[in-house]
Amino acid sequence: KASDPIHKATIITRGRALGVVWTLPERDKYSHTREYMEANISKAMGGRVAEEMIFGHDKVTSGASSDISMATKLAKDMVTKFGMSNELGPLSYGDNEDEVFLGRQIARQTHMSEETAKKVDEEVKKIVDAGYQRAKKILTEKLEDLHKLAKALLVYETLSGEEIKDLILKNTEPKRAKEEANKEESSALGSLGLKPKPAL
């Protein structure tokens, strides 16, 4: 609930992404709470958790790489920039970014001992692991909704935030013509010679 509401979700590939979920803030935000950032880390872990639950540990793919990267970076920022680690306290850790010249990457000096760097890694892992476990708990409790949403995306390929909410909360399918959803020529499945599943 602390995260931004979903605007749209699609399984149509975009660039290197196999699917995309867009969220939009309900109002302008100039700073973010710990609760908000932890919610976003949990959300980022959802795809990987779902893969493990449905296909098993050995069938996990690299598809969640950008989500994992985003969650790791956000957790690192929480620890090193925002002072949100109970272990390390409200201090700023990290690289000296005052130097703005071409050789900056080479000349940059770290302000962290090996011991502190190890603690940072431990704290980042702790935050991401907590997000992973939270996502796993939610998806385990909402497994039926996970299957419902997956089936709807196979049929319609793209769903708005409202359609997702209606599907989960009211059990109503998207209010668009079923014929349009089943047109093979307009379907990513159709381009592979496959027919979309009939509407739910």
PDB file of C-alpha atoms in Angstrom:
ATOM      1  CA  LYS A   1       0.000   0.000   0.000  1.00  0.00           C
ATOM      2  CA  ALA A   2       2.892   2.389   0.637  1.00  0.00           C
ATOM      3  CA  SER A   3       4.062   2.155  -2.983  1.00  0.00           C
ATOM      4  CA  ASP A   4       2.683   4.068  -5.979  1.00  0.00           C
ATOM      5  CA  PRO A   5      -0.441   2.571  -7.607  1.00  0.00           C
ATOM      6  CA  ILE A   6      -0.035   0.553 -10.794  1.00  0.00           C
ATOM      7  CA  HIS A   7      -0.831   2.487 -13.964  1.00  0.00           C
ATOM      8  CA  LYS A   8      -0.352  -0.306 -16.502  1.00  0.00           C
ATOM      9  CA  ALA A   9       1.176  -3.790 -16.866  1.00  0.00           C
ATOM     10  CA  THR A  10       2.136  -5.529 -20.095  1.00  0.00           C
ATOM     11  CA  ILE A  11       3.794  -8.753 -21.219  1.00  0.00           C
ATOM     12  CA  ILE A  12       4.667  -7.234 -24.609  1.00  0.00           C
ATOM     13  CA  THR A  13       8.453  -7.012 -24.820  1.00  0.00           C
ATOM     14  CA  ARG A  14      10.009  -3.551 -24.848  1.00  0.00           C
ATOM     15  CA  GLY A  15      13.705  -3.396 -25.638  1.00  0.00           C
ATOM     16  CA  ARG A  16      15.414  -5.908 -23.389  1.00  0.00           C
ATOM     17  CA  ALA A  17      12.458  -6.023 -20.990  1.00  0.00           C
ATOM     18  CA  LEU A  18      10.200  -9.064 -21.348  1.00  0.00           C
ATOM     19  CA  GLY A  19       7.364  -7.144 -19.743  1.00  0.00           C
ATOM     20  CA  VAL A  20       6.855  -3.862 -17.919  1.00  0.00           C
ATOM     21  CA  VAL A  21       4.818  -2.558 -14.998  1.00  0.00           C
ATOM     22  CA  TRP A  22       4.344   1.212 -14.809  1.00  0.00           C
ATOM     23  CA  THR A  23       3.436   2.975 -11.579  1.00  0.00           C
ATOM     24  CA  LEU A  24       2.431   6.604 -11.183  1.00  0.00           C
ATOM     25  CA  PRO A  25       2.575   8.657  -7.988  1.00  0.00           C
ATOM     26  CA  GLU A  26      -0.762  10.070  -6.889  1.00  0.00           C
ATOM     27  CA  ARG A  27       0.885  13.429  -6.094  1.00  0.00           C
ATOM     28  CA  ASP A  28       4.243  15.178  -6.363  1.00  0.00           C
ATOM     29  CA  LYS A  29       6.854  13.758  -4.018  1.00  0.00           C
ATOM     30  CA  TYR A  30      10.019  15.525  -2.987  1.00  0.00           C
ATOM     31  CA  SER A  31      11.241  12.929  -0.522  1.00  0.00           C
ATOM     32  CA  HIS A  32      10.398   9.301   0.197  1.00  0.00           C
ATOM     33  CA  THR A  33       9.722   7.470   3.438  1.00  0.00           C
ATOM     34  CA  ARG A  34      11.469   4.292   4.564  1.00  0.00           C
ATOM     35  CA  GLU A  35       8.087   2.549   4.232  1.00  0.00           C
ATOM     36  CA  TYR A  36       7.790   3.674   0.588  1.00  0.00           C
ATOM     37  CA  MET A  37      11.271   2.476  -0.335  1.00  0.00           C
ATOM     38  CA  GLU A  38      10.837  -0.871   1.415  1.00  0.00           C
ATOM     39  CA  ALA A  39       7.524  -1.346  -0.423  1.00  0.00           C
ATOM     40  CA  ASN A  40       9.240  -0.661  -3.766  1.00  0.00           C
ATOM     41  CA  ILE A  41      11.954  -3.210  -2.978  1.00  0.00           C
ATOM     42  CA  SER A  42       9.268  -5.805  -2.179  1.00  0.00           C
ATOM     43  CA  LYS A  43       7.487  -4.948  -5.426  1.00  0.00           C
ATOM     44  CA  ALA A  44      10.726  -5.350  -7.383  1.00  0.00           C
ATOM     45  CA  MET A  45      11.197  -8.828  -5.909  1.00  0.00           C
ATOM     46  CA  GLY A  46       7.730  -9.966  -7.024  1.00  0.00           C
ATOM     47  CA  GLY A  47       8.711 -11.239 -10.469  1.00  0.00           C
ATOM     48  CA  ARG A  48      11.611 -13.352  -9.215  1.00  0.00           C
ATOM     49  CA  VAL A  49       9.523 -14.763  -6.363  1.00  0.00           C
ATOM     50  CA  ALA A  50       6.685 -15.639  -8.756  1.00  0.00           C
ATOM     51  CA  GLU A  51       9.108 -17.461 -11.084  1.00  0.00           C
ATOM     52  CA  GLU A  52      10.431 -19.553  -8.200  1.00  0.00           C
ATOM     53  CA  MET A  53       6.955 -20.354  -6.914  1.00  0.00           C
ATOM     54  CA  ILE A  54       5.490 -21.352 -10.291  1.00  0.00           C
ATOM     55  CA  PHE A  55       8.435 -22.900 -12.145  1.00  0.00           C
ATOM     56  CA  GLY A  56      10.792 -23.947  -9.342  1.00  0.00           C
ATOM     57  CA  HIS A  57      14.313 -22.992  -8.274  1.00  0.00           C
ATOM     58  CA  ASP A  58      16.070 -24.592 -11.265  1.00  0.00           C
ATOM     59  CA  LYS A  59      13.839 -22.863 -13.849  1.00  0.00           C
ATOM     60  CA  VAL A  60      14.428 -19.298 -12.635  1.00  0.00           C
ATOM     61  CA  THR A  61      15.515 -17.006 -15.491  1.00  0.00           C
ATOM     62  CA  SER A  62      17.521 -13.803 -15.843  1.00  0.00           C
ATOM     63  CA  GLY A  63      14.285 -11.888 -16.534  1.00  0.00           C
ATOM     64  CA  ALA A  64      14.257 -10.143 -13.145  1.00  0.00           C
ATOM     65  CA  SER A  65      17.782  -8.718 -13.503  1.00  0.00           C
ATOM     66  CA  SER A  66      16.751  -5.061 -13.851  1.00  0.00           C
ATOM     67  CA  ASP A  67      14.355  -5.376 -10.880  1.00  0.00           C
ATOM     68  CA  ILE A  68      17.098  -6.946  -8.756  1.00  0.00           C
ATOM     69  CA  SER A  69      19.522  -4.209  -9.792  1.00  0.00           C
ATOM     70  CA  MET A  70      17.001  -1.487  -8.901  1.00  0.00           C
ATOM     71  CA  ALA A  71      16.223  -3.082  -5.513  1.00  0.00           C
ATOM     72  CA  THR A  72      19.925  -3.430  -4.693  1.00  0.00           C
ATOM     73  CA  LYS A  73      20.670   0.196  -5.634  1.00  0.00           C
ATOM     74  CA  LEU A  74      17.732   1.501  -3.613  1.00  0.00           C
ATOM     75  CA  ALA A  75      18.773  -0.564  -0.571  1.00  0.00           C
ATOM     76  CA  LYS A  76      22.359   0.701  -0.930  1.00  0.00           C
ATOM     77  CA  ASP A  77      21.131   4.300  -1.091  1.00  0.00           C
ATOM     78  CA  MET A  78      19.051   3.714   2.043  1.00  0.00           C
ATOM     79  CA  VAL A  79      22.177   2.529   3.864  1.00  0.00           C
ATOM     80  CA  THR A  80      24.854   4.854   2.455  1.00  0.00           C
ATOM     81  CA  LYS A  81      22.980   8.070   1.563  1.00  0.00           C
ATOM     82  CA  PHE A  82      19.754   8.261   3.554  1.00  0.00           C
ATOM     83  CA  GLY A  83      21.020   7.069   6.943  1.00  0.00           C
ATOM     84  CA  MET A  84      18.358   4.347   7.174  1.00  0.00           C
ATOM     85  CA  SER A  85      20.500   1.549   8.593  1.00  0.00           C
ATOM     86  CA  ASN A  86      20.101   0.830  12.299  1.00  0.00           C
ATOM     87  CA  GLU A  87      23.550  -0.761  12.309  1.00  0.00           C
ATOM     88  CA  LEU A  88      25.446   2.084  10.599  1.00  0.00           C
ATOM     89  CA  GLY A  89      23.307   4.995  11.759  1.00  0.00           C
ATOM     90  CA  PRO A  90      22.495   8.361  10.153  1.00  0.00           C
ATOM     91  CA  LEU A  91      25.806   8.813   8.345  1.00  0.00           C
ATOM     92  CA  SER A  92      26.723   9.192   4.685  1.00  0.00           C
ATOM     93  CA  TYR A  93      29.071   6.560   3.300  1.00  0.00           C
ATOM     94  CA  GLY A  94      30.473   6.129  -0.170  1.00  0.00           C
ATOM     95  CA  ASP A  95      32.596   7.608  -2.883  1.00  0.00           C
ATOM     96  CA  ASN A  96      33.902  11.134  -3.067  1.00  0.00           C
ATOM     97  CA  GLU A  97      32.016  12.671  -5.982  1.00  0.00           C
ATOM     98  CA  ASP A  98      33.453  16.168  -5.657  1.00  0.00           C
ATOM     99  CA  GLU A  99      35.932  15.623  -8.485  1.00  0.00           C
ATOM    100  CA  VAL A 100      34.279  16.434 -11.817  1.00  0.00           C
ATOM    101  CA  PHE A 101      36.853  15.649 -14.497  1.00  0.00           C
ATOM    102  CA  LEU A 102      37.363  12.983 -17.137  1.00  0.00           C
ATOM    103  CA  GLY A 103      39.522  10.747 -14.994  1.00  0.00           C
ATOM    104  CA  ARG A 104      37.137  10.861 -12.064  1.00  0.00           C
ATOM    105  CA  GLN A 105      36.464   7.118 -12.107  1.00  0.00           C
ATOM    106  CA  ILE A 106      40.200   6.439 -11.699  1.00  0.00           C
ATOM    107  CA  ALA A 107      40.989   9.185  -9.202  1.00  0.00           C
ATOM    108  CA  ARG A 108      37.914   8.781  -7.007  1.00  0.00           C
ATOM    109  CA  GLN A 109      38.849   7.873  -3.440  1.00  0.00           C
ATOM    110  CA  THR A 110      36.638   5.785  -1.226  1.00  0.00           C
ATOM    111  CA  HIS A 111      35.714   7.017   2.265  1.00  0.00           C
ATOM    112  CA  MET A 112      35.053   3.557   3.629  1.00  0.00           C
ATOM    113  CA  SER A 113      37.197   1.047   5.458  1.00  0.00           C
ATOM    114  CA  GLU A 114      36.970  -2.630   4.515  1.00  0.00           C
ATOM    115  CA  GLU A 115      35.159  -3.322   7.761  1.00  0.00           C
ATOM    116  CA  THR A 116      32.564  -0.607   7.052  1.00  0.00           C
ATOM    117  CA  ALA A 117      32.173  -1.777   3.436  1.00  0.00           C
ATOM    118  CA  LYS A 118      31.446  -5.281   4.733  1.00  0.00           C
ATOM    119  CA  LYS A 119      28.801  -3.890   7.097  1.00  0.00           C
ATOM    120  CA  VAL A 120      27.243  -1.909   4.233  1.00  0.00           C
ATOM    121  CA  ASP A 121      27.011  -5.096   2.147  1.00  0.00           C
ATOM    122  CA  GLU A 122      25.422  -6.932   5.076  1.00  0.00           C
ATOM    123  CA  GLU A 123      22.867  -4.177   5.640  1.00  0.00           C
ATOM    124  CA  VAL A 124      21.994  -3.946   1.934  1.00  0.00           C
ATOM    125  CA  LYS A 125      21.509  -7.726   1.818  1.00  0.00           C
ATOM    126  CA  LYS A 126      19.349  -7.581   4.950  1.00  0.00           C
ATOM    127  CA  ILE A 127      17.036  -4.960   3.405  1.00  0.00           C
ATOM    128  CA  VAL A 128      16.720  -6.755   0.043  1.00  0.00           C
ATOM    129  CA  ASP A 129      16.184 -10.127   1.774  1.00  0.00           C
ATOM    130  CA  ALA A 130      13.401  -8.601   3.881  1.00  0.00           C
ATOM    131  CA  GLY A 131      11.774  -7.292   0.684  1.00  0.00           C
ATOM    132  CA  TYR A 132      12.086 -10.720  -0.911  1.00  0.00           C
ATOM    133  CA  GLN A 133      10.497 -12.458   2.090  1.00  0.00           C
ATOM    134  CA  ARG A 134       7.671  -9.912   2.177  1.00  0.00           C
ATOM    135  CA  ALA A 135       6.978 -10.457  -1.541  1.00  0.00           C
ATOM    136  CA  LYS A 136       7.019 -14.229  -0.994  1.00  0.00           C
ATOM    137  CA  LYS A 137       4.540 -13.957   1.894  1.00  0.00           C
ATOM    138  CA  ILE A 138       2.165 -11.768  -0.141  1.00  0.00           C
ATOM    139  CA  LEU A 139       2.296 -13.973  -3.255  1.00  0.00           C
ATOM    140  CA  THR A 140       1.879 -17.154  -1.196  1.00  0.00           C
ATOM    141  CA  GLU A 141      -1.230 -15.688   0.429  1.00  0.00           C
ATOM    142  CA  LYS A 142      -2.509 -14.351  -2.918  1.00  0.00           C
ATOM    143  CA  LEU A 143      -1.556 -17.298  -5.149  1.00  0.00           C
ATOM    144  CA  GLU A 144      -5.030 -17.469  -6.665  1.00  0.00           C
ATOM    145  CA  ASP A 145      -4.809 -13.796  -7.652  1.00  0.00           C
ATOM    146  CA  LEU A 146      -1.366 -14.403  -9.171  1.00  0.00           C
ATOM    147  CA  HIS A 147      -2.796 -17.095 -11.476  1.00  0.00           C
ATOM    148  CA  LYS A 148      -5.836 -14.957 -12.274  1.00  0.00           C
ATOM    149  CA  LEU A 149      -3.668 -12.012 -13.310  1.00  0.00           C
ATOM    150  CA  ALA A 150      -1.266 -14.190 -15.321  1.00  0.00           C
ATOM    151  CA  LYS A 151      -4.155 -15.712 -17.300  1.00  0.00           C
ATOM    152  CA  ALA A 152      -5.650 -12.272 -17.988  1.00  0.00           C
ATOM    153  CA  LEU A 153      -2.293 -10.982 -19.263  1.00  0.00           C
ATOM    154  CA  LEU A 154      -1.971 -13.984 -21.596  1.00  0.00           C
ATOM    155  CA  VAL A 155      -5.346 -13.083 -23.081  1.00  0.00           C
ATOM    156  CA  TYR A 156      -5.154  -9.273 -23.160  1.00  0.00           C
ATOM    157  CA  GLU A 157      -1.348  -8.743 -23.031  1.00  0.00           C
ATOM    158  CA  THR A 158      -1.753  -5.264 -21.493  1.00  0.00           C
ATOM    159  CA  LEU A 159      -3.932  -4.322 -18.517  1.00  0.00           C
ATOM    160  CA  SER A 160      -4.559  -0.919 -16.961  1.00  0.00           C
ATOM    161  CA  GLY A 161      -4.302  -0.373 -13.233  1.00  0.00           C
ATOM    162  CA  GLU A 162      -8.100  -0.167 -13.022  1.00  0.00           C
ATOM    163  CA  GLU A 163      -8.506  -3.467 -14.883  1.00  0.00           C
ATOM    164  CA  ILE A 164      -6.031  -5.145 -12.536  1.00  0.00           C
ATOM    165  CA  LYS A 165      -7.853  -3.767  -9.505  1.00  0.00           C
ATOM    166  CA  ASP A 166     -11.235  -4.930 -10.846  1.00  0.00           C
ATOM    167  CA  LEU A 167      -9.839  -8.363 -11.665  1.00  0.00           C
ATOM    168  CA  ILE A 168      -8.350  -8.856  -8.196  1.00  0.00           C
ATOM    169  CA  LEU A 169     -10.955  -7.131  -6.026  1.00  0.00           C
ATOM    170  CA  LYS A 170     -14.185  -7.630  -7.981  1.00  0.00           C
ATOM    171  CA  ASN A 171     -13.307 -10.673 -10.103  1.00  0.00           C
ATOM    172  CA  THR A 172     -14.479  -8.879 -13.244  1.00  0.00           C
ATOM    173  CA  GLU A 173     -12.621  -9.208 -16.545  1.00  0.00           C
ATOM    174  CA  PRO A 174     -11.521  -6.163 -18.587  1.00  0.00           C
ATOM    175  CA  LYS A 175     -14.419  -4.211 -20.130  1.00  0.00           C
ATOM    176  CA  ARG A 176     -13.201  -4.405 -23.709  1.00  0.00           C
ATOM    177  CA  ALA A 177     -14.609  -6.375 -26.608  1.00  0.00           C
ATOM    178  CA  LYS A 178     -13.651 -10.040 -26.374  1.00  0.00           C
ATOM    179  CA  GLU A 179     -13.386 -10.113 -30.157  1.00  0.00           C
ATOM    180  CA  GLU A 180     -10.640  -7.483 -30.023  1.00  0.00           C
ATOM    181  CA  ALA A 181      -8.741  -9.482 -27.440  1.00  0.00           C
ATOM    182  CA  ASN A 182      -8.965 -12.600 -29.584  1.00  0.00           C
ATOM    183  CA  LYS A 183      -7.769 -11.039 -32.869  1.00  0.00           C
ATOM    184  CA  GLU A 184      -4.759 -13.075 -33.880  1.00  0.00           C
ATOM    185  CA  GLU A 185      -3.236 -10.314 -35.985  1.00  0.00           C
ATOM    186  CA  SER A 186      -3.219  -7.851 -33.063  1.00  0.00           C
ATOM    187  CA  SER A 187      -1.702 -10.348 -30.685  1.00  0.00           C
ATOM    188  CA  ALA A 188       1.905 -10.922 -29.724  1.00  0.00           C
ATOM    189  CA  LEU A 189       0.911 -14.568 -29.375  1.00  0.00           C
ATOM    190  CA  GLY A 190      -0.508 -14.429 -32.897  1.00  0.00           C
ATOM    191  CA  SER A 191       2.837 -13.277 -34.256  1.00  0.00           C
ATOM    192  CA  LEU A 192       4.241 -16.549 -32.933  1.00  0.00           C
ATOM    193  CA  GLY A 193       1.457 -18.527 -34.595  1.00  0.00           C
ATOM    194  CA  LEU A 194      -0.341 -19.095 -31.293  1.00  0.00           C
ATOM    195  CA  LYS A 195      -3.928 -18.310 -30.418  1.00  0.00           C
ATOM    196  CA  PRO A 196      -4.750 -16.303 -27.287  1.00  0.00           C
ATOM    197  CA  LYS A 197      -6.656 -18.223 -24.650  1.00  0.00           C
ATOM    198  CA  PRO A 198     -10.386 -17.496 -24.584  1.00  0.00           C
ATOM    199  CA  ALA A 199     -11.407 -14.584 -22.350  1.00  0.00           C
ATOM    200  CA  LEU A 200     -11.882 -15.433 -18.670  1.00  0.00           C
TER     201      LEU A 200
END
